[in-house]
Coordinates of C-alpha atoms and ligand atoms in Angstrom, one line a residue:
M1 CA 0.0 0.0 0.0
A2 CA 1.2 3.5 -0.8
K3 CA 2.7 5.3 2.1
K4 CA 0.8 8.4 3.2
I5 CA 2.8 11.6 3.7
L6 CA 1.5 14.8 5.4
V7 CA 2.9 17.8 3.6
T8 CA 2.5 21.0 5.7
G9 CA 2.7 24.1 3.6
G10 CA 2.1 22.0 0.5
T11 CA 0.5 24.7 -1.5
G12 CA 3.6 26.9 -1.1
Y13 CA 6.5 27.2 -3.5
I14 CA 8.8 24.4 -2.4
G15 CA 5.9 22.4 -0.9
S16 CA 4.0 22.2 -4.2
H17 CA 7.0 21.0 -6.2
T18 CA 7.6 18.4 -3.6
V19 CA 4.0 17.2 -3.7
V20 CA 4.4 16.6 -7.4
E21 CA 7.6 14.6 -6.9
L22 CA 6.0 12.6 -4.1
Q23 CA 3.0 11.7 -6.1
Q24 CA 5.1 10.8 -9.1
A25 CA 7.1 8.5 -6.8
G26 CA 3.9 6.7 -5.7
Y27 CA 3.2 8.3 -2.4
D28 CA -0.3 9.4 -1.2
V29 CA -0.1 13.0 -0.1
V30 CA -2.3 15.0 2.3
I31 CA -1.6 18.8 2.2
V32 CA -2.4 21.1 5.0
D33 CA -1.9 24.9 4.5
N34 CA -3.6 27.9 5.9
L35 CA -3.2 29.7 2.5
S36 CA -1.6 32.7 4.3
N37 CA 1.0 32.9 1.6
S38 CA -0.3 30.7 -1.2
N39 CA -3.4 30.0 -3.2
A40 CA -5.6 26.8 -3.5
D41 CA -5.3 27.2 -7.4
V42 CA -1.9 25.5 -7.0
L43 CA -3.8 22.3 -6.5
E44 CA -5.1 22.5 -10.1
G45 CA -1.5 22.9 -11.3
I46 CA -0.4 19.9 -9.3
T47 CA -3.3 17.8 -10.7
R48 CA -2.5 18.8 -14.3
I49 CA 1.1 17.6 -13.9
T50 CA 0.5 14.4 -12.0
G51 CA -3.1 13.4 -13.0
K52 CA -3.9 13.0 -9.3
R53 CA -5.4 15.6 -7.0
P54 CA -3.8 15.6 -3.6
V55 CA -6.0 15.7 -0.6
F56 CA -6.1 19.2 0.8
D57 CA -7.3 20.5 4.2
K58 CA -7.2 24.2 4.9
L59 CA -5.7 24.2 8.3
D60 CA -3.3 26.1 10.5
C61 CA -0.6 23.9 12.0
T62 CA -0.6 26.1 15.2
D63 CA -4.2 24.9 15.8
F64 CA -3.5 21.8 18.0
A65 CA -7.1 20.5 18.1
A66 CA -7.4 20.7 14.3
M67 CA -4.1 19.0 13.8
K68 CA -5.0 16.3 16.3
A69 CA -8.3 15.6 14.4
L70 CA -6.3 15.4 11.2
F71 CA -3.8 12.9 12.6
K72 CA -6.7 10.8 13.8
K73 CA -8.4 10.9 10.4
Y74 CA -5.4 9.8 8.4
S75 CA -2.7 7.4 9.4
F76 CA 0.4 9.2 8.3
D77 CA 3.6 7.4 7.7
G78 CA 5.7 10.5 7.6
I79 CA 5.7 14.3 7.5
I80 CA 7.4 16.9 5.4
H81 CA 7.1 20.2 7.3
F82 CA 7.3 23.3 5.1
A83 CA 4.6 25.5 6.7
A84 CA 6.3 28.6 8.1
S85 CA 6.6 32.3 7.7
K86 CA 9.7 33.1 5.7
A87 CA 10.2 36.9 5.2
V88 CA 13.3 38.1 7.0
G89 CA 12.3 41.8 7.1
E90 CA 8.7 41.0 8.3
S91 CA 10.1 38.8 11.1
V92 CA 12.0 41.8 12.4
E93 CA 8.7 43.8 12.5
K94 CA 6.5 41.0 13.8
P95 CA 8.8 38.7 15.9
L96 CA 6.0 37.1 17.9
M97 CA 4.0 36.2 14.8
Y98 CA 7.2 34.4 13.6
Y99 CA 7.9 32.7 16.9
R100 CA 4.2 31.6 17.2
N101 CA 3.8 30.3 13.6
N102 CA 7.2 28.7 13.2
L103 CA 7.7 27.2 16.7
V104 CA 4.2 26.2 17.7
S105 CA 3.6 24.5 14.4
L106 CA 6.6 22.2 14.8
I107 CA 5.8 21.5 18.5
N108 CA 2.3 20.5 17.6
L109 CA 3.5 18.0 15.0
L110 CA 6.2 16.6 17.2
E111 CA 3.7 16.1 20.1
L112 CA 1.2 14.3 17.8
M113 CA 3.7 12.0 16.0
P114 CA 4.3 9.5 18.8
Q115 CA 0.6 9.5 19.8
Y116 CA -0.4 8.5 16.3
G117 CA 2.6 6.3 15.4
V118 CA 4.1 8.7 12.7
K119 CA 7.7 7.6 12.3
G120 CA 9.5 10.5 10.8
I121 CA 9.6 14.2 9.9
V122 CA 11.6 16.0 7.2
F123 CA 12.2 19.6 8.3
S124 CA 12.7 22.6 6.0
S125 CA 15.7 24.5 7.3
S126 CA 18.0 27.0 5.7
C127 CA 21.6 27.9 5.1
T128 CA 20.7 31.0 7.1
V129 CA 21.7 29.0 10.2
Y130 CA 25.4 29.4 9.2
G131 CA 25.2 33.2 9.2
E132 CA 28.3 34.7 7.4
P133 CA 30.5 31.7 6.8
D134 CA 34.2 31.7 7.8
Q135 CA 34.9 29.8 4.5
N136 CA 33.1 28.6 1.5
P137 CA 31.9 26.1 0.4
I138 CA 30.3 25.3 3.7
N139 CA 29.6 21.8 5.1
E140 CA 27.2 20.6 7.8
D141 CA 29.8 20.7 10.5
A142 CA 30.3 24.4 10.2
P143 CA 29.3 26.3 13.3
V144 CA 25.7 27.7 13.6
K145 CA 26.1 31.4 14.1
P146 CA 23.9 33.7 16.1
A147 CA 20.8 34.4 14.0
T148 CA 20.5 37.9 12.5
S149 CA 16.7 37.9 12.4
P150 CA 13.8 36.3 14.3
Y151 CA 13.1 34.2 11.1
G152 CA 16.6 32.8 11.1
N153 CA 16.3 32.2 14.8
T154 CA 13.2 30.1 14.3
K155 CA 15.1 27.8 12.0
Q156 CA 17.9 27.4 14.5
V157 CA 15.5 26.8 17.4
N158 CA 13.4 24.4 15.4
E159 CA 16.5 22.3 14.7
E160 CA 17.3 22.3 18.4
I161 CA 13.7 21.3 19.3
I162 CA 13.9 18.3 16.9
R163 CA 17.2 17.2 18.3
D164 CA 16.2 17.7 22.0
F165 CA 12.9 15.8 21.5
I166 CA 14.6 12.9 19.7
H167 CA 17.4 12.8 22.3
S168 CA 14.8 12.6 25.0
G169 CA 13.9 9.2 23.6
A170 CA 10.9 10.1 21.4
P171 CA 10.3 7.2 19.0
I172 CA 10.7 9.3 15.8
K173 CA 13.4 10.1 13.3
S174 CA 14.1 13.3 11.5
I175 CA 16.0 14.6 8.5
I176 CA 16.8 18.3 8.5
L177 CA 17.4 19.8 5.1
R178 CA 19.3 23.1 4.9
Y179 CA 18.3 24.8 1.6
F180 CA 20.5 27.3 -0.1
N181 CA 18.6 29.6 -2.6
P182 CA 15.8 27.7 -4.3
I183 CA 14.8 29.2 -7.6
G184 CA 13.0 28.3 -10.9
A185 CA 9.8 26.5 -11.5
H186 CA 8.4 23.2 -12.7
P187 CA 9.4 22.8 -16.4
S188 CA 5.7 22.5 -17.3
A189 CA 5.1 26.0 -15.9
E190 CA 2.0 24.6 -14.1
I191 CA 3.5 25.6 -10.8
G192 CA 6.1 28.0 -9.6
E193 CA 6.9 30.7 -7.1
L194 CA 3.9 33.0 -6.4
P195 CA 5.0 35.9 -4.3
L196 CA 2.1 38.0 -2.9
G197 CA 2.8 41.7 -3.4
V198 CA 6.3 43.1 -4.1
P199 CA 8.8 40.2 -4.2
Q200 CA 11.5 40.2 -1.5
N201 CA 13.6 37.5 -3.2
L202 CA 15.8 38.1 -6.2
V203 CA 14.5 35.8 -8.9
P204 CA 10.8 36.8 -8.8
Y205 CA 11.9 40.4 -8.8
I206 CA 14.1 39.7 -11.9
T207 CA 11.3 38.0 -13.8
Q208 CA 8.7 40.6 -12.8
T209 CA 11.0 43.3 -14.0
G210 CA 11.7 41.4 -17.2
I211 CA 8.0 41.2 -18.0
G212 CA 7.3 44.8 -17.0
I213 CA 5.4 44.4 -13.7
R214 CA 8.3 46.1 -11.9
Q215 CA 10.1 49.0 -13.5
Q216 CA 13.6 48.3 -12.3
L217 CA 15.5 45.8 -10.2
S218 CA 17.6 47.2 -7.4
V219 CA 20.9 45.3 -6.9
F220 CA 21.7 45.6 -3.3
G221 CA 25.4 46.5 -3.3
D222 CA 28.4 46.1 -5.6
D223 CA 31.0 46.8 -3.1
Y224 CA 31.3 43.4 -1.5
N225 CA 34.5 41.6 -1.3
T226 CA 33.6 39.4 -4.2
P227 CA 35.0 39.3 -7.8
D228 CA 32.3 41.6 -9.2
G229 CA 31.3 43.2 -5.9
S230 CA 27.8 41.7 -5.7
C231 CA 26.7 39.0 -3.2
I232 CA 27.2 35.4 -4.1
R233 CA 24.7 32.6 -3.5
D234 CA 24.2 28.9 -4.3
F235 CA 21.0 29.0 -6.5
I236 CA 19.4 25.6 -6.5
N237 CA 16.7 24.4 -8.9
V238 CA 13.4 23.9 -7.0
V239 CA 12.6 20.6 -8.8
D240 CA 16.1 19.2 -7.8
L241 CA 15.4 20.4 -4.3
A242 CA 12.0 18.7 -4.3
K243 CA 13.5 15.4 -5.4
A244 CA 15.8 15.5 -2.4
H245 CA 12.7 15.4 -0.1
V246 CA 11.5 12.2 -1.7
I247 CA 14.8 10.5 -1.2
A248 CA 14.9 11.8 2.4
V249 CA 11.4 10.5 3.2
E250 CA 12.3 7.1 1.9
R251 CA 15.6 7.0 3.8
M252 CA 13.8 7.9 7.0
L253 CA 10.8 5.6 6.7
E254 CA 12.9 2.6 5.5
N255 CA 15.4 3.1 8.3
K256 CA 18.3 3.3 5.9
S257 CA 20.4 5.1 8.6
D258 CA 21.0 4.3 12.3
D259 CA 21.1 8.0 13.1
K260 CA 17.9 9.4 14.4
V261 CA 18.6 12.9 13.3
E262 CA 20.5 13.7 10.1
I263 CA 21.4 17.1 8.6
F264 CA 22.0 17.7 4.9
N265 CA 23.0 20.8 2.9
L266 CA 21.0 21.1 -0.3
G267 CA 22.9 23.2 -2.8
T268 CA 24.7 22.9 -6.1
G269 CA 28.2 23.4 -4.7
T270 CA 28.7 26.4 -7.0
G271 CA 28.4 30.1 -6.0
L272 CA 27.0 32.6 -8.5
S273 CA 26.9 36.3 -8.0
V274 CA 23.7 38.5 -8.3
L275 CA 25.2 40.2 -11.4
E276 CA 26.1 36.9 -13.0
L277 CA 22.6 35.6 -12.4
I278 CA 21.2 38.7 -14.1
K279 CA 23.4 37.9 -17.1
V280 CA 22.0 34.4 -17.2
F281 CA 18.5 35.8 -17.2
E282 CA 19.3 38.2 -20.0
K283 CA 20.8 35.3 -22.0
V284 CA 17.8 32.9 -21.6
S285 CA 15.1 35.6 -22.0
G286 CA 16.9 37.3 -24.9
K287 CA 16.2 40.8 -23.4
P288 CA 18.3 43.2 -21.3
L289 CA 17.2 43.7 -17.7
N290 CA 16.6 47.1 -16.4
Y291 CA 18.6 47.3 -13.1
K292 CA 20.5 49.7 -11.0
I293 CA 23.0 49.3 -8.2
V294 CA 21.8 50.7 -4.9
G295 CA 23.1 50.4 -1.3
R296 CA 23.5 47.2 0.6
R297 CA 20.4 45.5 2.1
K298 CA 20.7 45.3 5.9
G299 CA 21.5 41.8 7.2
D300 CA 22.6 40.4 3.8
I301 CA 25.3 37.8 3.8
E302 CA 28.2 38.5 1.5
Q303 CA 28.8 35.1 0.1
I304 CA 27.7 31.6 0.8
W305 CA 27.6 28.3 -1.2
A306 CA 27.2 24.7 -0.2
Q307 CA 29.5 21.8 0.0
P308 CA 26.9 19.2 -0.9
D309 CA 29.1 16.2 -0.6
K310 CA 27.2 14.6 2.2
A311 CA 23.9 14.9 0.3
N312 CA 25.6 13.6 -2.8
N313 CA 27.3 10.6 -1.1
V314 CA 25.1 9.7 1.8
L315 CA 21.7 10.7 0.6
G316 CA 22.5 9.8 -3.0
W317 CA 21.1 13.1 -4.3
K318 CA 22.7 15.6 -6.6
A319 CA 21.5 18.9 -8.2
I320 CA 21.5 18.2 -11.9
E321 CA 19.7 21.2 -13.6
T322 CA 21.8 23.9 -15.3
I323 CA 21.4 27.5 -14.1
E324 CA 20.4 28.4 -17.7
D325 CA 17.5 25.8 -17.7
T326 CA 16.6 26.9 -14.2
M327 CA 16.4 30.6 -15.1
A328 CA 14.5 29.6 -18.3
S329 CA 11.9 27.7 -16.2
A330 CA 11.5 30.8 -13.9
W331 CA 11.0 33.0 -17.0
K332 CA 8.5 30.5 -18.6
W333 CA 6.5 30.5 -15.4
Q334 CA 6.4 34.3 -15.2
Q335 CA 5.1 34.4 -18.8
H336 CA 2.5 31.7 -18.1
L337 CA 1.3 33.7 -15.0
C338 CA 0.9 36.9 -17.1
E339 CA -1.0 35.0 -19.8
K340 CA -3.4 33.8 -17.1
V341 CA -4.0 37.3 -15.9
V342 CA -4.5 38.6 -19.4
K343 CA -7.0 35.8 -20.4
Ligands
LIG401 C1 16.9 35.1 2.2 C2 17.3 34.7 3.6 C3 17.1 33.2 3.8 C4 15.7 32.8 3.4 C5 15.4 33.3 2.0 C6 14.0 32.9 1.7 C7 19.0 36.1 4.6 C8 20.4 36.3 4.9 N1 18.6 35.0 3.9 O1 17.9 34.6 1.4 O2 17.4 32.8 5.1 O3 15.6 31.4 3.6 O4 15.6 34.7 1.9 O5 13.1 33.9 1.9 O6 18.2 37.0 4.9 N2 18.8 41.0 -4.1 C9 18.9 42.1 -4.8 N3 17.8 42.7 -5.2 C10 16.5 42.3 -4.8 C11 16.4 41.1 -4.1 C12 17.6 40.5 -3.7 O7 20.0 42.6 -5.2 O8 15.5 42.9 -5.2 C13 20.0 40.3 -3.7 C14 20.2 40.2 -2.2 O9 20.9 41.3 -1.7 C15 21.0 38.9 -2.0 C16 20.6 38.0 -3.3 O10 19.9 38.9 -4.1 O11 22.4 39.2 -2.2 C17 19.6 37.0 -2.9 O12 18.5 37.6 -2.1 P1 17.2 36.8 -1.7 O13 16.6 36.1 -2.9 O14 16.3 37.7 -0.9 O15 17.8 35.6 -0.8 P2 18.7 35.6 0.5 O16 18.8 36.9 1.1 O17 20.0 34.9 0.1

């Protein structure tokens, strides 16, 4: 019988791509999402790709009673926990909202797992836990640095909560995935990133500028200590990233490791600057991008890219998409979105 996976935040950007890969790998998926930063239309896109509509419950993971009823209704084998607030700037303005959403959601899931015999949880973490790295590429043994925002702190504390709970003897396993910078969209352009309002992240801002929704991209700083002066990131294709979750779920539920908690960096292993990424966009879209250099954005890290050897060798996962194909997928998705609005 197919294993049943609860995907919290499954209508979101990374969540929706992961649901597609899970379904294509034969898992049954139940999505919960409060739709605070996503849209139920995503379910149509998923269904068009996979031919199967995932079960969806509009629920907030901070609502313990509702989550308990959900666990009772379905017998989950495992959980992938994406649901979280993720805007760095907003977290500085509304710290309690971030702590409530991001911590209470995880605590509720962990509390319910042993009660209902759910064996494992894959947790969405971020390279933000490394802060400004002492050296690049960065591996999983690098120190976790003091967080520079409440958002970053919630990722660190959530990792600690998982470790503490498992070390207390809880009968569950966990795989913590530290994402670098996920970008791009499903090659079908049926699903992709859907930022509400003005995008905070680089790629949706680039594609919205390319199509004319935004007038000009501001590049935050060209005076960093990097070859071209702009920040460097490890941009990872969202479908590649989604596939890592399927491998992680299988590893966890089939007890392929004796370790009860494992951590993996998910990145390509290559750093690319903001200005280099703009050039890739110009190449694949065939049009120049209107951008200007402005001052640095507060709290930005100068340069960070992953050493993904552990994910490559232990998890057996590797990022395979080229940056050109990835940016082309983001551009195709942006064009598809605009066609939908015009129709
Ligand atoms: C940020 C968070 C990360 C979080 C992720 C998802 C930090 C240090 N990191 O990643 O923890 O998981 O968002 O929300 O806060 N840029 C521009 N112009 C723009 C937008 C971005 O030049 O309009 C530059 C930024 O200065 C940065 C790079 O593009 O150098 C990437 O920015 P962004 O996409 O926001 O991701 P991070 O800041 O790396």
